[in-house]
């Protein structure tokens, strides 16, 4: 008796739902099963993020594909797949441009007449993303494949949901661990400004004055004069004192990592971004964020920092989704920022 090929393909995927697999391996197995059921040259799993589709896993497409973002309005084939609830097969001579032109492995140049099939994935009745299949043979897919892909898409959605739930739990555990460490540090005996000089008494009065306000604060002074101690005192004198004070030394990070550290990133945002990660702003939500050596921030990051200060909204690196945060920023620098503004190295509106 010949086994049903659809059943043979789906059984291992059902077993995978109970296994501890990272996202990359889980999605790799999903696409491998898809190509086993539908022999073709390229398959892809794409997640809808705002108005663009983000490739999470591909087979038969160049590795560069994972770094691309496909704006739905610019790719009519992808838009057509999203608009139709079930599987869609494009005619071999369809005139719509293919989003994978130049990306299919072993094929150089324009994608000629070929067979193309795709299906949207829904999680809890909400559109999540797409599965796409491309075959260079224009007669690869048939009517039965549409029904089989519909069944496969249901299990693919379950696979994605399991993966996202596991990843979400892992992110929550990591965030809770970081917050626990921050609260542990906050419960320790705070460092104090000790002294009786007139200058110190004036400083302590200014700390009490600004501590009780919601205003962003800039602390200036040479390296080693205790700017971080002043920042701790301001936070301790504020209504946010029972929430964490998160610190970031802007001068200690490579330029390529500063944005990710501040605002977080999504999976696939850059090489090595294997999972989503919260940035310092999200960790400091409800509390204060101390940005030491703020004058070292690149201009591009300064623009995003200004937006968060003005609107309380941020976007993780690689995502269009808005996150709202309630954070008081306390910044410090040993630079003359007015001179930096005149030299074009610091934004006047941020200063």
GROMACS .gro file of C-alpha atoms in nm:
model
  351
    1UNK     CA    1   0.000   0.000   0.000
    2UNK     CA    2   0.148   0.337  -0.100
    3UNK     CA    3   0.165   0.592   0.180
    4UNK     CA    4   0.008   0.933   0.129
    5UNK     CA    5   0.297   1.174   0.049
    6UNK     CA    6   0.121   1.462   0.227
    7UNK     CA    7   0.086   1.251   0.541
    8UNK     CA    8   0.448   1.138   0.519
    9UNK     CA    9   0.558   1.501   0.503
   10UNK     CA   10   0.336   1.629   0.781
   11UNK     CA   11   0.406   1.363   1.046
   12UNK     CA   12   0.768   1.475   1.115
   13UNK     CA   13   0.653   1.838   1.138
   14UNK     CA   14   0.388   1.742   1.394
   15UNK     CA   15   0.659   1.567   1.595
   16UNK     CA   16   0.876   1.881   1.574
   17UNK     CA   17   0.607   2.085   1.752
   18UNK     CA   18   0.702   1.921   2.081
   19UNK     CA   19   1.079   1.947   2.028
   20UNK     CA   20   1.304   2.221   2.162
   21UNK     CA   21   1.439   2.371   1.841
   22UNK     CA   22   1.565   2.720   1.774
   23UNK     CA   23   1.374   2.929   1.520
   24UNK     CA   24   1.630   2.880   1.245
   25UNK     CA   25   1.628   2.500   1.267
   26UNK     CA   26   1.251   2.481   1.302
   27UNK     CA   27   1.199   2.694   0.991
   28UNK     CA   28   1.472   2.506   0.801
   29UNK     CA   29   1.288   2.178   0.864
   30UNK     CA   30   0.961   2.338   0.758
   31UNK     CA   31   1.100   2.450   0.420
   32UNK     CA   32   1.280   2.119   0.366
   33UNK     CA   33   0.947   1.940   0.411
   34UNK     CA   34   0.780   2.188   0.176
   35UNK     CA   35   1.032   2.111  -0.101
   36UNK     CA   36   0.994   1.740  -0.037
   37UNK     CA   37   0.619   1.765  -0.091
   38UNK     CA   38   0.643   2.010  -0.380
   39UNK     CA   39   0.968   1.952  -0.574
   40UNK     CA   40   1.077   2.298  -0.685
   41UNK     CA   41   1.378   2.525  -0.711
   42UNK     CA   42   1.314   2.780  -0.437
   43UNK     CA   43   1.093   2.823  -0.131
   44UNK     CA   44   1.068   3.103   0.124
   45UNK     CA   45   0.897   3.185   0.452
   46UNK     CA   46   0.823   3.556   0.489
   47UNK     CA   47   0.677   3.743   0.786
   48UNK     CA   48   0.458   4.049   0.741
   49UNK     CA   49   0.597   4.343   0.939
   50UNK     CA   50   0.390   4.654   0.878
   51UNK     CA   51   0.391   4.718   0.504
   52UNK     CA   52   0.683   4.491   0.420
   53UNK     CA   53   0.760   4.120   0.414
   54UNK     CA   54   1.072   4.001   0.595
   55UNK     CA   55   1.232   3.669   0.487
   56UNK     CA   56   1.288   3.445   0.790
   57UNK     CA   57   1.407   3.135   0.603
   58UNK     CA   58   1.482   3.046   0.240
   59UNK     CA   59   1.595   2.745   0.037
   60UNK     CA   60   1.715   2.770  -0.319
   61UNK     CA   61   1.753   3.149  -0.294
   62UNK     CA   62   2.077   3.335  -0.233
   63UNK     CA   63   2.174   3.413   0.126
   64UNK     CA   64   2.136   3.784   0.039
   65UNK     CA   65   1.760   3.730   0.032
   66UNK     CA   66   1.749   3.712   0.413
   67UNK     CA   67   1.879   4.067   0.436
   68UNK     CA   68   1.613   4.209   0.203
   69UNK     CA   69   1.281   4.369   0.285
   70UNK     CA   70   1.000   4.335   0.030
   71UNK     CA   71   0.758   4.628   0.039
   72UNK     CA   72   0.421   4.478  -0.050
   73UNK     CA   73   0.311   4.777  -0.258
   74UNK     CA   74   0.617   4.735  -0.482
   75UNK     CA   75   0.570   4.359  -0.547
   76UNK     CA   76   0.233   4.278  -0.710
   77UNK     CA   77   0.281   3.900  -0.685
   78UNK     CA   78   0.329   3.920  -0.308
   79UNK     CA   79   0.035   4.160  -0.282
   80UNK     CA   80  -0.184   3.913  -0.475
   81UNK     CA   81  -0.089   3.631  -0.238
   82UNK     CA   82  -0.180   3.844   0.064
   83UNK     CA   83  -0.516   3.946  -0.082
   84UNK     CA   84  -0.631   3.585  -0.137
   85UNK     CA   85  -0.698   3.375   0.171
   86UNK     CA   86  -0.599   3.042   0.013
   87UNK     CA   87  -0.319   2.921  -0.216
   88UNK     CA   88  -0.259   3.108  -0.541
   89UNK     CA   89  -0.089   2.977  -0.855
   90UNK     CA   90   0.035   3.227  -1.111
   91UNK     CA   91   0.017   3.141  -1.479
   92UNK     CA   92   0.352   3.044  -1.628
   93UNK     CA   93   0.337   3.345  -1.861
   94UNK     CA   94   0.214   3.585  -1.590
   95UNK     CA   95   0.340   3.934  -1.665
   96UNK     CA   96   0.374   4.041  -1.300
   97UNK     CA   97   0.739   4.093  -1.200
   98UNK     CA   98   0.883   3.826  -0.973
   99UNK     CA   99   1.028   3.949  -0.640
  100UNK     CA  100   1.306   3.689  -0.662
  101UNK     CA  101   1.454   3.804  -0.993
  102UNK     CA  102   1.830   3.756  -0.964
  103UNK     CA  103   1.803   3.569  -0.633
  104UNK     CA  104   1.741   3.207  -0.743
  105UNK     CA  105   2.056   3.002  -0.690
  106UNK     CA  106   2.220   2.880  -1.009
  107UNK     CA  107   2.022   3.119  -1.226
  108UNK     CA  108   2.176   3.441  -1.349
  109UNK     CA  109   1.966   3.723  -1.482
  110UNK     CA  110   1.592   3.760  -1.531
  111UNK     CA  111   1.347   3.487  -1.425
  112UNK     CA  112   1.189   3.367  -1.749
  113UNK     CA  113   0.864   3.170  -1.779
  114UNK     CA  114   0.832   2.959  -1.464
  115UNK     CA  115   0.582   2.814  -1.219
  116UNK     CA  116   0.500   3.012  -0.904
  117UNK     CA  117   0.281   2.915  -0.611
  118UNK     CA  118   0.216   3.079  -0.276
  119UNK     CA  119  -0.009   3.083   0.026
  120UNK     CA  120  -0.070   3.323   0.317
  121UNK     CA  121  -0.028   3.204   0.676
  122UNK     CA  122  -0.277   3.304   0.943
  123UNK     CA  123  -0.224   3.288   1.320
  124UNK     CA  124  -0.540   3.321   1.528
  125UNK     CA  125  -0.719   3.447   1.217
  126UNK     CA  126  -0.462   3.728   1.172
  127UNK     CA  127  -0.243   3.746   0.863
  128UNK     CA  128   0.113   3.655   0.970
  129UNK     CA  129   0.306   3.608   0.645
  130UNK     CA  130   0.355   3.396   0.334
  131UNK     CA  131   0.497   3.075   0.196
  132UNK     CA  132   0.624   3.103  -0.162
  133UNK     CA  133   0.738   2.834  -0.406
  134UNK     CA  134   0.913   2.884  -0.742
  135UNK     CA  135   0.996   2.619  -1.003
  136UNK     CA  136   1.188   2.686  -1.324
  137UNK     CA  137   0.983   2.414  -1.498
  138UNK     CA  138   0.657   2.593  -1.596
  139UNK     CA  139   0.457   2.271  -1.555
  140UNK     CA  140   0.573   2.178  -1.204
  141UNK     CA  141   0.253   2.244  -1.011
  142UNK     CA  142  -0.098   2.111  -1.064
  143UNK     CA  143  -0.449   2.152  -0.925
  144UNK     CA  144  -0.388   1.894  -0.651
  145UNK     CA  145  -0.092   2.097  -0.528
  146UNK     CA  146  -0.323   2.384  -0.434
  147UNK     CA  147  -0.520   2.158  -0.199
  148UNK     CA  148  -0.205   2.004  -0.054
  149UNK     CA  149  -0.049   2.346   0.001
  150UNK     CA  150  -0.362   2.460   0.184
  151UNK     CA  151  -0.326   2.164   0.423
  152UNK     CA  152   0.047   2.221   0.459
  153UNK     CA  153  -0.010   2.591   0.537
  154UNK     CA  154  -0.226   2.499   0.837
  155UNK     CA  155   0.058   2.299   0.991
  156UNK     CA  156   0.310   2.564   0.890
  157UNK     CA  157   0.104   2.819   1.085
  158UNK     CA  158   0.110   2.587   1.388
  159UNK     CA  159   0.487   2.556   1.353
  160UNK     CA  160   0.528   2.933   1.340
  161UNK     CA  161   0.297   2.981   1.638
  162UNK     CA  162   0.493   2.727   1.844
  163UNK     CA  163   0.819   2.892   1.747
  164UNK     CA  164   0.695   3.241   1.835
  165UNK     CA  165   0.554   3.123   2.166
  166UNK     CA  166   0.882   2.957   2.264
  167UNK     CA  167   1.084   3.261   2.149
  168UNK     CA  168   0.848   3.493   2.336
  169UNK     CA  169   0.892   3.295   2.656
  170UNK     CA  170   1.270   3.300   2.614
  171UNK     CA  171   1.267   3.679   2.560
  172UNK     CA  172   1.045   3.725   2.864
  173UNK     CA  173   1.279   3.516   3.079
  174UNK     CA  174   1.581   3.717   2.961
  175UNK     CA  175   1.404   4.050   3.016
  176UNK     CA  176   1.294   3.942   3.364
  177UNK     CA  177   1.650   3.832   3.441
  178UNK     CA  178   1.789   4.169   3.339
  179UNK     CA  179   1.521   4.358   3.532
  180UNK     CA  180   1.583   4.142   3.841
  181UNK     CA  181   1.952   4.232   3.824
  182UNK     CA  182   1.867   4.601   3.785
  183UNK     CA  183   1.629   4.595   4.083
  184UNK     CA  184   1.890   4.409   4.288
  185UNK     CA  185   2.140   4.685   4.213
  186UNK     CA  186   1.880   4.950   4.297
  187UNK     CA  187   1.815   4.794   4.640
  188UNK     CA  188   2.181   4.817   4.732
  189UNK     CA  189   2.293   5.106   4.952
  190UNK     CA  190   2.303   5.406   4.716
  191UNK     CA  191   2.626   5.592   4.672
  192UNK     CA  192   2.617   5.938   4.825
  193UNK     CA  193   2.767   6.275   4.746
  194UNK     CA  194   2.965   6.356   5.058
  195UNK     CA  195   3.100   6.699   5.143
  196UNK     CA  196   3.025   7.034   5.303
  197UNK     CA  197   3.159   7.280   5.048
  198UNK     CA  198   2.938   7.555   4.912
  199UNK     CA  199   2.977   7.415   4.560
  200UNK     CA  200   2.859   7.070   4.667
  201UNK     CA  201   2.564   7.209   4.864
  202UNK     CA  202   2.464   7.407   4.554
  203UNK     CA  203   2.490   7.090   4.342
  204UNK     CA  204   2.276   6.893   4.590
  205UNK     CA  205   2.013   7.167   4.576
  206UNK     CA  206   2.010   7.150   4.195
  207UNK     CA  207   1.979   6.771   4.211
  208UNK     CA  208   1.671   6.799   4.437
  209UNK     CA  209   1.525   7.061   4.204
  210UNK     CA  210   1.561   6.865   3.878
  211UNK     CA  211   1.506   6.528   4.045
  212UNK     CA  212   1.142   6.606   4.111
  213UNK     CA  213   1.080   6.716   3.751
  214UNK     CA  214   1.022   6.500   3.440
  215UNK     CA  215   1.278   6.696   3.237
  216UNK     CA  216   1.565   6.543   3.043
  217UNK     CA  217   1.895   6.632   3.214
  218UNK     CA  218   2.243   6.692   3.069
  219UNK     CA  219   2.539   6.661   3.308
  220UNK     CA  220   2.868   6.808   3.189
  221UNK     CA  221   3.218   6.779   3.328
  222UNK     CA  222   3.559   6.627   3.279
  223UNK     CA  223   3.615   6.252   3.295
  224UNK     CA  224   3.637   6.129   3.654
  225UNK     CA  225   3.448   6.411   3.827
  226UNK     CA  226   3.151   6.187   3.922
  227UNK     CA  227   2.888   6.247   3.653
  228UNK     CA  228   2.745   5.897   3.701
  229UNK     CA  229   2.714   5.961   4.076
  230UNK     CA  230   2.516   6.277   4.002
  231UNK     CA  231   2.291   6.080   3.763
  232UNK     CA  232   2.223   5.823   4.036
  233UNK     CA  233   2.138   6.101   4.280
  234UNK     CA  234   1.896   6.263   4.032
  235UNK     CA  235   1.723   5.930   3.973
  236UNK     CA  236   1.710   5.864   4.348
  237UNK     CA  237   1.547   6.204   4.409
  238UNK     CA  238   1.281   6.145   4.140
  239UNK     CA  239   0.936   5.979   4.152
  240UNK     CA  240   1.096   5.702   3.943
  241UNK     CA  241   1.339   5.602   4.220
  242UNK     CA  242   1.168   5.265   4.273
  243UNK     CA  243   1.208   5.179   3.906
  244UNK     CA  244   1.540   5.080   3.746
  245UNK     CA  245   1.815   5.318   3.639
  246UNK     CA  246   1.964   5.163   3.324
  247UNK     CA  247   2.307   5.283   3.212
  248UNK     CA  248   2.479   5.281   2.875
  249UNK     CA  249   2.828   5.409   2.797
  250UNK     CA  250   2.789   5.540   2.442
  251UNK     CA  251   3.166   5.562   2.392
  252UNK     CA  252   3.226   5.196   2.479
  253UNK     CA  253   3.026   5.050   2.189
  254UNK     CA  254   3.117   5.015   1.820
  255UNK     CA  255   2.906   5.245   1.604
  256UNK     CA  256   2.733   4.946   1.442
  257UNK     CA  257   2.598   4.824   1.778
  258UNK     CA  258   2.485   5.149   1.939
  259UNK     CA  259   2.142   5.156   1.772
  260UNK     CA  260   2.071   4.794   1.862
  261UNK     CA  261   2.175   4.850   2.225
  262UNK     CA  262   1.952   5.156   2.259
  263UNK     CA  263   1.644   5.052   2.066
  264UNK     CA  264   1.671   4.672   2.038
  265UNK     CA  265   1.644   4.465   1.720
  266UNK     CA  266   1.433   4.198   1.554
  267UNK     CA  267   1.550   3.862   1.426
  268UNK     CA  268   1.741   3.897   1.099
  269UNK     CA  269   1.799   4.273   1.138
  270UNK     CA  270   2.173   4.213   1.086
  271UNK     CA  271   2.421   3.928   1.069
  272UNK     CA  272   2.413   3.747   1.403
  273UNK     CA  273   2.068   3.875   1.507
  274UNK     CA  274   1.925   3.529   1.569
  275UNK     CA  275   1.636   3.645   1.789
  276UNK     CA  276   1.451   3.956   1.899
  277UNK     CA  277   1.611   4.163   2.174
  278UNK     CA  278   1.489   4.453   2.385
  279UNK     CA  279   1.705   4.764   2.394
  280UNK     CA  280   1.800   4.982   2.691
  281UNK     CA  281   1.499   5.207   2.640
  282UNK     CA  282   1.256   4.918   2.680
  283UNK     CA  283   1.442   4.786   2.985
  284UNK     CA  284   1.423   5.132   3.143
  285UNK     CA  285   1.049   5.170   3.076
  286UNK     CA  286   0.898   5.347   3.377
  287UNK     CA  287   1.243   5.439   3.508
  288UNK     CA  288   1.547   5.636   3.395
  289UNK     CA  289   1.812   5.583   3.128
  290UNK     CA  290   2.162   5.720   3.187
  291UNK     CA  291   2.349   5.785   2.863
  292UNK     CA  292   2.714   5.842   2.951
  293UNK     CA  293   2.929   6.015   2.688
  294UNK     CA  294   2.622   6.106   2.484
  295UNK     CA  295   2.839   6.328   2.265
  296UNK     CA  296   2.988   6.014   2.109
  297UNK     CA  297   2.661   5.905   1.949
  298UNK     CA  298   2.660   5.895   1.565
  299UNK     CA  299   2.439   6.158   1.399
  300UNK     CA  300   2.199   5.892   1.264
  301UNK     CA  301   2.141   5.758   1.615
  302UNK     CA  302   2.103   6.112   1.750
  303UNK     CA  303   1.807   6.160   1.515
  304UNK     CA  304   1.635   5.848   1.649
  305UNK     CA  305   1.711   5.949   2.008
  306UNK     CA  306   1.549   6.287   1.945
  307UNK     CA  307   1.236   6.114   1.814
  308UNK     CA  308   1.207   5.901   2.130
  309UNK     CA  309   1.252   6.207   2.351
  310UNK     CA  310   0.983   6.396   2.159
  311UNK     CA  311   0.723   6.122   2.109
  312UNK     CA  312   0.811   5.839   2.349
  313UNK     CA  313   0.804   5.599   2.052
  314UNK     CA  314   1.081   5.385   1.911
  315UNK     CA  315   1.135   5.123   1.645
  316UNK     CA  316   1.357   4.822   1.695
  317UNK     CA  317   1.632   4.785   1.438
  318UNK     CA  318   1.488   4.602   1.136
  319UNK     CA  319   1.124   4.665   1.228
  320UNK     CA  320   0.856   4.919   1.134
  321UNK     CA  321   0.649   4.847   1.443
  322UNK     CA  322   0.624   5.125   1.702
  323UNK     CA  323   0.696   5.062   2.072
  324UNK     CA  324   0.589   5.323   2.328
  325UNK     CA  325   0.814   5.378   2.629
  326UNK     CA  326   0.802   5.603   2.935
  327UNK     CA  327   1.165   5.681   3.011
  328UNK     CA  328   1.343   5.978   3.162
  329UNK     CA  329   1.681   6.036   2.999
  330UNK     CA  330   1.978   6.159   3.201
  331UNK     CA  331   2.277   6.223   2.976
  332UNK     CA  332   2.639   6.311   3.048
  333UNK     CA  333   2.933   6.426   2.841
  334UNK     CA  334   3.286   6.559   2.879
  335UNK     CA  335   3.257   6.740   2.545
  336UNK     CA  336   3.157   7.099   2.473
  337UNK     CA  337   2.834   7.016   2.292
  338UNK     CA  338   2.781   7.374   2.176
  339UNK     CA  339   3.115   7.351   1.994
  340UNK     CA  340   3.017   7.008   1.863
  341UNK     CA  341   2.695   7.158   1.722
  342UNK     CA  342   2.891   7.431   1.545
  343UNK     CA  343   3.127   7.168   1.403
  344UNK     CA  344   2.832   6.965   1.270
  345UNK     CA  345   2.901   6.663   1.492
  346UNK     CA  346   2.599   6.703   1.719
  347UNK     CA  347   2.241   6.791   1.631
  348UNK     CA  348   2.134   7.138   1.740
  349UNK     CA  349   1.774   7.025   1.802
  350UNK     CA  350   1.890   6.744   2.029
  351UNK     CA  351   2.122   6.980   2.221
   0.00000   0.00000   0.00000
